C-alpha cells in the first residue's frame, strides 16, 4: 500500500510478498515528492520515473498515464502513486492474477494481486481506517497484518518492506528517509517487520540518548537509554550504554552492578570499556575505572 499521514504529512509504502527481497523492487519514495509502489511483473523504472514526474509537477494520475502509455506489459502491472497532497492513482492490469484489486481513498491506496481470496483488499482498507490513532509506520504494518489474516499471497510468505519519507525535503537529504526496513527472506516476514519497527522505535531513544551525551546532559541521556532498555530489556547494547551513562553521572556502584552482568554474558564489552576513556566517552577517575572493569 501507499499512504500519507494527514497529521505529519509523512508518506509511506508497505509491502509483503512471496518473493525474495521485495523491498528492492516495489518501494520507492522521496521526501517532499511522493511514493510509488510498483508490483506484479514489476517494472522497477516506474519508481524513479514516477517520482521524477511528480517532482516536475504532474499529478499522480498524469504520471500514471505517462508510465503506462508506452508500456507493452501494462496489463500485467499493478502500480500505485501518491503525492504530497495525498492524491492517489492506482492501476491494476486486466492480466494481474486473481484475486487482484485495489481500493483508494484520501491519503491512501491498498493493492493486492495473486491473493488467496477476494477479502484481502477490503480487509486492508478497513485496517487503514481503523488504526488512524497509530503512527504511520505502525499503521502500515497493521494493514499488512490484516491482509495476511485473510490469507494473503496464495503462494505464501517470504519478504516484506516498509519505507517512510518526510513530508518536506530538507537540505540534509540523508535525513529525509524516516524509516527504511526490509525483510528479504524470512518464514514470517510480517512478524519480523513488526519486530523491526519496535527495534527502530527503541533506537530512536538510543540515538536521542547519544545526542544528550554529546551535549553533556546525562540525566536526559539516562531517560532515553532507559526508555529503550524497557522496550528490549535483554539487549546488551542498551544495557551497556545505560551503565556507561550512569558512570559518567557519578553513579559508579550502579554502573558496576550493570556492567558485571553484561561482562558475564560477553567479555568483549569489558574490552570496549577500556577503550572509552581515550575518546572521552567515559570520564572517570583511575580508581573508578578499575571498579568498572572488574
Coordinates of C-alpha atoms in Angstrom, one line a residue:
X1 CA 0.0 0.0 0.0
X2 CA 0.9 3.7 -0.3
X3 CA -0.3 6.2 2.2
X4 CA 0.2 9.6 3.7
X5 CA -0.2 10.6 7.4
X6 CA -2.7 13.5 7.4
X7 CA -1.2 14.9 10.6
X8 CA 2.5 14.8 9.8
X9 CA 2.5 14.7 6.1
X10 CA 4.9 11.7 6.1
X11 CA 4.4 9.3 3.2
X12 CA 5.0 5.5 3.1
X13 CA 5.0 2.3 1.1
X14 CA 4.5 -1.1 2.8
X15 CA 4.6 -4.5 1.0
X16 CA 4.6 -8.2 1.8
X17 CA 5.1 -10.9 -0.8
X18 CA 6.2 -14.4 -1.6
X19 CA 9.2 -13.1 -3.5
X20 CA 12.8 -12.5 -2.5
X21 CA 13.8 -9.0 -1.4
X22 CA 10.5 -7.4 -2.4
X23 CA 11.5 -4.0 -0.9
X24 CA 14.3 -3.5 -3.5
X25 CA 11.8 -3.6 -6.3
X26 CA 8.4 -2.4 -5.1
X27 CA 9.0 0.5 -2.7
X28 CA 10.1 4.0 -3.9
X29 CA 9.8 7.3 -2.2
X30 CA 11.2 10.8 -1.9
X31 CA 10.6 13.4 0.8
X32 CA 8.6 16.3 -0.4
X33 CA 7.6 14.5 -3.6
X34 CA 5.7 11.2 -3.0
X35 CA 5.8 7.5 -3.0
X36 CA 5.3 4.7 -5.6
X37 CA 4.6 1.0 -5.3
X38 CA 5.2 -1.0 -8.5
X39 CA 4.4 -4.7 -8.4
X40 CA 3.0 -7.7 -10.4
X41 CA 5.6 -8.3 -13.1
X42 CA 7.3 -5.3 -11.6
X43 CA 8.7 -2.6 -13.7
X44 CA 11.2 -1.0 -11.4
X45 CA 11.7 2.0 -13.6
X46 CA 8.2 3.1 -12.7
X47 CA 9.6 4.0 -9.2
X48 CA 12.2 6.6 -10.2
X49 CA 10.3 7.8 -13.3
X50 CA 7.1 8.2 -11.4
X51 CA 8.8 10.3 -8.7
X52 CA 10.5 12.4 -11.3
X53 CA 7.2 13.2 -12.9
X54 CA 5.7 14.2 -9.6
X55 CA 8.7 16.4 -8.9
X56 CA 8.1 18.0 -12.3
X57 CA 4.6 18.9 -11.3
X58 CA 2.5 16.1 -12.8
X59 CA -0.4 14.8 -10.7
X60 CA -0.3 11.1 -9.7
X61 CA -2.9 10.3 -12.5
X62 CA -0.9 12.2 -15.1
X63 CA 2.3 10.4 -14.0
X64 CA 0.5 7.0 -14.1
X65 CA -0.9 7.7 -17.6
X66 CA 2.5 8.6 -18.9
X67 CA 4.1 5.5 -17.4
X68 CA 1.5 3.2 -18.9
X69 CA 1.2 4.8 -22.3
X70 CA 4.3 3.1 -23.8
X71 CA 4.3 0.0 -21.6
X72 CA 3.7 -3.2 -23.5
X73 CA 3.2 -5.1 -20.2
X74 CA 0.7 -2.7 -18.6
X75 CA -2.0 -5.4 -18.5
X76 CA 0.3 -7.4 -16.1
X77 CA 1.2 -4.4 -13.9
X78 CA -0.1 -3.2 -10.6
X79 CA 1.0 0.3 -9.6
X80 CA 0.1 3.0 -7.1
X81 CA 1.3 6.6 -6.9
X82 CA 0.7 9.0 -4.0
X83 CA 1.9 12.7 -3.8
X84 CA 2.4 15.2 -1.0
X85 CA -1.2 16.3 -1.2
X86 CA -2.4 12.8 -0.5
X87 CA -3.7 12.3 -4.1
X88 CA -3.5 8.8 -5.4
X89 CA -3.6 7.0 -8.7
X90 CA -3.8 3.2 -9.0
X91 CA -3.6 0.7 -11.8
X92 CA -4.5 -3.0 -11.6
X93 CA -3.9 -4.5 -15.1
X94 CA -6.5 -6.9 -16.6
X95 CA -4.0 -9.7 -16.6
X96 CA -3.0 -9.4 -12.9
X97 CA -3.5 -12.9 -11.4
X98 CA -6.7 -13.4 -9.3
X99 CA -7.5 -12.4 -6.8
X100 CA -6.4 -8.9 -7.7
X101 CA -7.7 -5.4 -7.0
X102 CA -7.3 -2.1 -5.2
X103 CA -9.1 0.4 -3.1
X104 CA -8.4 4.1 -2.9
X105 CA -9.3 7.0 -0.6
X106 CA -8.0 10.2 0.7
X107 CA -4.3 9.7 1.6
X108 CA -4.1 6.0 0.8
X109 CA -4.3 3.2 -1.7
X110 CA -4.3 -0.5 -1.0
X111 CA -3.4 -3.0 -3.7
X112 CA -3.1 -6.8 -3.9
X113 CA -2.7 -9.4 -6.6
X114 CA -2.4 -13.2 -6.6
X115 CA -4.3 -13.3 -3.3
X116 CA -5.8 -16.4 -1.8
X117 CA -9.2 -14.8 -1.8
X118 CA -11.2 -11.6 -2.6
X119 CA -11.4 -10.4 1.1
X120 CA -7.8 -9.2 1.3
X121 CA -8.2 -5.8 -0.2
X122 CA -11.3 -4.9 1.8
X123 CA -9.6 -6.0 5.0
X124 CA -6.6 -3.8 4.2
X125 CA -8.9 -0.7 3.7
X126 CA -10.7 -1.4 7.0
X127 CA -7.4 -1.8 8.9
X128 CA -6.1 1.5 7.5
X129 CA -9.2 3.4 8.6
X130 CA -9.4 1.6 12.0
X131 CA -5.9 2.4 13.1
X132 CA -5.9 6.1 12.5
X133 CA -4.6 6.7 16.0
X134 CA -1.3 5.0 15.3
X135 CA 1.9 6.5 13.9
X136 CA 2.3 5.9 10.2
X137 CA 4.8 3.1 10.3
X138 CA 2.8 1.1 12.9
X139 CA -0.4 1.8 10.9
X140 CA 1.1 0.4 7.7
X141 CA 2.2 -2.7 9.5
X142 CA -1.4 -3.2 10.8
X143 CA -2.6 -3.1 7.2
X144 CA -0.2 -5.9 6.1
X145 CA -1.2 -7.9 9.1
X146 CA -4.9 -7.6 8.1
X147 CA -4.1 -8.8 4.6
X148 CA -2.2 -11.8 5.9
X149 CA -5.0 -12.6 8.3
X150 CA -7.3 -13.0 5.3
X151 CA -4.9 -15.5 3.6
X152 CA -2.5 -13.1 1.9
X153 CA -0.5 -14.2 -1.1
X154 CA -1.7 -17.6 -2.4
X155 CA 1.9 -18.7 -2.6
X156 CA 2.7 -18.0 1.0
X157 CA 5.2 -15.5 2.6
X158 CA 8.8 -14.6 2.0
X159 CA 9.7 -11.0 2.3
X160 CA 8.4 -7.6 3.4
X161 CA 9.4 -3.9 3.4
X162 CA 8.4 -0.6 4.9
X163 CA 9.6 2.8 3.7
X164 CA 8.6 6.2 5.2
X165 CA 9.8 9.6 3.9
X166 CA 9.3 13.1 5.3
X167 CA 6.6 15.5 4.1
X168 CA 9.1 18.0 3.0
X169 CA 12.6 17.7 1.6
X170 CA 15.4 19.3 3.6
X171 CA 18.9 20.4 2.8
X172 CA 20.0 17.2 4.5
X173 CA 18.7 14.5 2.2
X174 CA 20.4 11.8 4.2
X175 CA 17.9 12.5 7.0
X176 CA 14.8 12.7 4.7
X177 CA 14.1 8.9 4.9
X178 CA 12.4 8.5 8.3
X179 CA 12.5 4.7 8.1
X180 CA 13.6 2.1 5.6
X181 CA 13.2 -1.5 6.8
X182 CA 13.5 -4.7 4.7
X183 CA 13.0 -8.3 5.5
X184 CA 14.4 -10.0 2.4
X185 CA 13.9 -13.7 3.2
X186 CA 12.0 -15.0 6.2
X187 CA 9.5 -17.6 7.2
X188 CA 7.3 -15.0 8.7
X189 CA 8.3 -11.6 7.2
X190 CA 5.3 -9.8 8.6
X191 CA 6.1 -10.8 12.2
X192 CA 9.7 -9.8 11.6
X193 CA 8.7 -6.5 10.2
X194 CA 6.6 -5.8 13.3
X195 CA 9.7 -6.6 15.4
X196 CA 12.0 -4.3 13.4
X197 CA 9.6 -1.4 13.8
X198 CA 9.7 -1.9 17.5
X199 CA 13.5 -2.1 17.4
X200 CA 13.5 1.1 15.3
X201 CA 11.5 2.9 18.0
X202 CA 13.8 1.7 20.7
X203 CA 16.8 3.0 18.8
X204 CA 15.1 6.4 18.3
X205 CA 15.6 6.6 22.1
X206 CA 19.2 5.4 21.8
X207 CA 20.0 8.0 19.2
X208 CA 18.4 10.7 21.3
X209 CA 20.4 9.4 24.3
X210 CA 23.6 9.7 22.3
X211 CA 22.7 13.3 21.4
X212 CA 22.3 14.2 25.0
X213 CA 25.6 12.5 25.9
X214 CA 27.3 14.8 23.3
X215 CA 25.7 17.8 25.0
X216 CA 26.7 16.6 28.5
X217 CA 23.1 16.2 29.6
X218 CA 23.5 12.9 31.4
X219 CA 20.1 12.8 33.1
X220 CA 18.3 13.3 29.8
X221 CA 20.5 10.7 28.2
X222 CA 19.7 8.3 31.0
X223 CA 16.0 8.8 30.5
X224 CA 16.3 8.0 26.8
X225 CA 18.5 4.9 27.3
X226 CA 16.2 3.6 30.0
X227 CA 13.2 4.0 27.6
X228 CA 15.0 1.9 25.0
X229 CA 16.0 -0.7 27.6
X230 CA 12.5 -1.0 28.9
X231 CA 11.4 -2.0 25.3
X232 CA 14.2 -4.5 24.9
X233 CA 15.5 -5.5 28.4
X234 CA 17.7 -8.3 27.1
X235 CA 19.6 -6.1 24.6
X236 CA 23.2 -5.8 25.8
X237 CA 23.9 -2.7 23.8
X238 CA 21.1 -0.8 25.5
X239 CA 22.1 -2.1 28.9
X240 CA 25.7 -1.2 28.3
X241 CA 25.3 2.5 27.3
X242 CA 22.9 2.9 30.2
X243 CA 25.6 1.7 32.5
X244 CA 28.3 4.0 30.9
X245 CA 25.9 6.9 31.3
X246 CA 25.5 6.1 35.0
X247 CA 29.2 6.0 35.4
X248 CA 29.6 9.4 33.7
X249 CA 27.0 10.7 36.0
X250 CA 29.0 9.6 39.0
X251 CA 26.8 6.6 39.9
X252 CA 29.7 4.2 39.8
X253 CA 28.2 1.4 42.0
X254 CA 25.0 1.2 39.9
X255 CA 27.2 1.1 36.8
X256 CA 29.4 -1.6 38.2
X257 CA 26.4 -3.8 39.0
X258 CA 25.1 -3.5 35.5
X259 CA 28.4 -4.0 33.8
X260 CA 29.3 -7.1 35.7
X261 CA 26.1 -8.8 34.4
X262 CA 27.0 -7.7 30.9
X263 CA 30.5 -8.9 31.1
X264 CA 29.3 -12.3 32.3
X265 CA 27.3 -12.7 29.0
X266 CA 30.0 -11.3 26.8
X267 CA 33.5 -10.3 28.0
X268 CA 34.2 -8.2 24.9
X269 CA 32.1 -5.4 26.5
X270 CA 34.8 -5.1 29.2
X271 CA 37.4 -4.6 26.5
X272 CA 35.2 -1.9 25.0
X273 CA 35.0 -0.1 28.4
X274 CA 38.8 0.0 28.5
X275 CA 38.8 2.0 25.2
X276 CA 36.2 4.6 26.1
X277 CA 38.4 7.0 28.2
X278 CA 40.8 7.6 25.3
X279 CA 38.0 9.1 23.2
X280 CA 36.3 10.9 26.1
X281 CA 33.2 8.7 26.3
X282 CA 34.0 7.6 29.8
X283 CA 35.3 10.3 32.1
X284 CA 36.0 8.8 35.5
X285 CA 39.0 8.6 37.9
X286 CA 41.5 5.8 37.5
X287 CA 40.3 4.1 40.7
X288 CA 36.7 4.3 39.4
X289 CA 37.7 2.8 36.1
X290 CA 39.3 -0.2 37.8
X291 CA 36.0 -0.8 39.6
X292 CA 34.1 -0.6 36.3
X293 CA 36.4 -3.1 34.7
X294 CA 36.4 -5.7 37.5

